[in-house]
């Protein structure tokens, strides 16, 4: 038999738990019993492997970590309480007072706030650089630069950074390069294969797929993941076993879901591009983008996120959002249900208006996370909402 495909391995992985239950059990336990005092001592000291306490390891969390590592092409992974918990663990493990960090402009609002506000408060110098401007990253590196962090594609503008080129800049300068892969999931992009050192996932998005649990992960080489485990052991931002079980079983359907998300997203893009109230549509799968060669070589899919500039600015955007009947008003992404949000006033509200405008996030921008409903129903709802945008709203722009 030829070696199994990674998707197959990720689906069957939990059999390694040595149980005859067809579905993996949930290991809802905080503590573990030891055979002897000697064994307890050995486990605490790391002289032998084995569970000690679920703040350090838990079999359900380990099952999730193994499966995600396979899909991301990483050697190891660590589950965390949330995506932000993953970033906090990263920052605690790798940054100290006096260090310099380069952060992609327009990143997820809480990510930018964590680095700029809280790491800044601890004496870390955080500088923001547009992700698409590769040469600016090379020239911004200083002797104390420790970390480069990007999201690609950037939510909601769908701008794409060159992962391989930025990896090369990081490698040449001995800087840790971190890529947030939440938006595409490991099905549509594997940054570790293109030279990233670590990948961050917010697991409550596409990995969960139904908006049930909050969780996160960092994936990469074992020697880079070990310091994060040490932070979790003292910092406590560990993943719950129940959430890990939801995420691990959801990974079995991730490939199928991402393919259907994309089919629906493409249908909606085609429809939106022809609508008279639409100024522009942003999706990495659109033909004729100036960066389509880069996208073709670094992405294996385009995912579910589409953003649209509506004529008429915020009044028209809010009117559209408020008249949707099926599509949910929700800032989350990666759900079976199609969702809509207004990034200017929600996810990116902590950026200044100048920063938002510079990042391409205008008051008329709307983001859809396209779900798994038949595309005709999604389009019909958006069509009726577009029809309700009044002439005064589009003319007030
Ligand atoms: C949601 C999200 C996060 C934060 O993850 P939480 O699990 O909500 O803490 C970070 N990055 C991106 C791109 C996200 O979408």
CSV table of N, CA and C in Angstrom, one decimal, residues 106 157 343-363:
chain,number,residue,atom,x,y,z
A,106,UNK,N,-3.1,46.1,9.8
A,106,UNK,CA,-4.5,45.7,9.6
A,106,UNK,C,-4.8,44.2,10.1
A,157,UNK,N,-9.6,42.6,3.9
A,157,UNK,CA,-9.3,43.1,2.6
A,157,UNK,C,-8.8,42.1,1.6
A,343,UNK,N,-16.7,45.5,9.3
A,343,UNK,CA,-15.4,45.6,10.0
A,343,UNK,C,-15.1,47.0,10.6
A,344,UNK,N,-15.4,48.1,9.9
A,344,UNK,CA,-15.1,49.4,10.3
A,344,UNK,C,-15.6,49.7,11.7
A,345,UNK,N,-16.8,49.2,12.1
A,345,UNK,CA,-17.4,49.5,13.4
A,345,UNK,C,-17.3,48.4,14.4
A,346,UNK,N,-16.8,47.2,14.0
A,346,UNK,CA,-16.7,46.1,14.9
A,346,UNK,C,-15.3,45.5,15.0
A,347,UNK,N,-14.9,44.6,14.2
A,347,UNK,CA,-13.6,43.9,14.4
A,347,UNK,C,-12.4,44.8,14.3
A,348,UNK,N,-12.5,45.9,13.6
A,348,UNK,CA,-11.4,46.8,13.4
A,348,UNK,C,-11.6,48.2,14.1
A,349,UNK,N,-12.6,48.2,15.1
A,349,UNK,CA,-12.9,49.5,15.7
A,349,UNK,C,-11.8,50.1,16.5
A,350,UNK,N,-10.8,49.3,16.9
A,350,UNK,CA,-9.8,49.9,17.8
A,350,UNK,C,-8.6,50.5,16.9
A,351,UNK,N,-8.7,50.3,15.6
A,351,UNK,CA,-7.8,51.0,14.7
A,351,UNK,C,-8.3,52.5,14.5
A,352,UNK,N,-7.4,53.4,14.3
A,352,UNK,CA,-7.8,54.8,14.0
A,352,UNK,C,-8.4,54.8,12.6
A,353,UNK,N,-9.3,55.8,12.3
A,353,UNK,CA,-9.8,55.9,10.9
A,353,UNK,C,-8.7,56.0,9.9
A,354,UNK,N,-7.6,56.7,10.1
A,354,UNK,CA,-6.5,56.8,9.2
A,354,UNK,C,-5.9,55.4,8.9
A,355,UNK,N,-5.7,54.6,10.0
A,355,UNK,CA,-5.2,53.3,9.9
A,355,UNK,C,-6.1,52.4,9.1
A,356,UNK,N,-7.4,52.5,9.3
A,356,UNK,CA,-8.4,51.7,8.6
A,356,UNK,C,-8.4,52.0,7.1
A,357,UNK,N,-8.4,53.3,6.8
A,357,UNK,CA,-8.4,53.7,5.4
A,357,UNK,C,-7.2,53.3,4.7
A,358,UNK,N,-6.0,53.4,5.4
A,358,UNK,CA,-4.8,53.0,4.8
A,358,UNK,C,-4.8,51.5,4.6
A,359,UNK,N,-5.4,50.7,5.4
A,359,UNK,CA,-5.5,49.3,5.2
A,359,UNK,C,-6.6,48.8,4.3
A,360,UNK,N,-7.3,49.8,3.7
A,360,UNK,CA,-8.4,49.4,2.7
A,360,UNK,C,-9.7,49.1,3.4
A,361,UNK,N,-9.8,49.4,4.7
A,361,UNK,CA,-11.1,49.1,5.3
A,361,UNK,C,-11.9,50.4,5.4
A,362,UNK,N,-12.8,50.6,4.5
A,362,UNK,CA,-13.6,51.8,4.4
A,362,UNK,C,-14.9,51.6,5.1
A,363,UNK,N,-15.7,52.7,5.4
A,363,UNK,CA,-17.0,52.6,6.0
A,363,UNK,C,-18.0,51.9,5.2
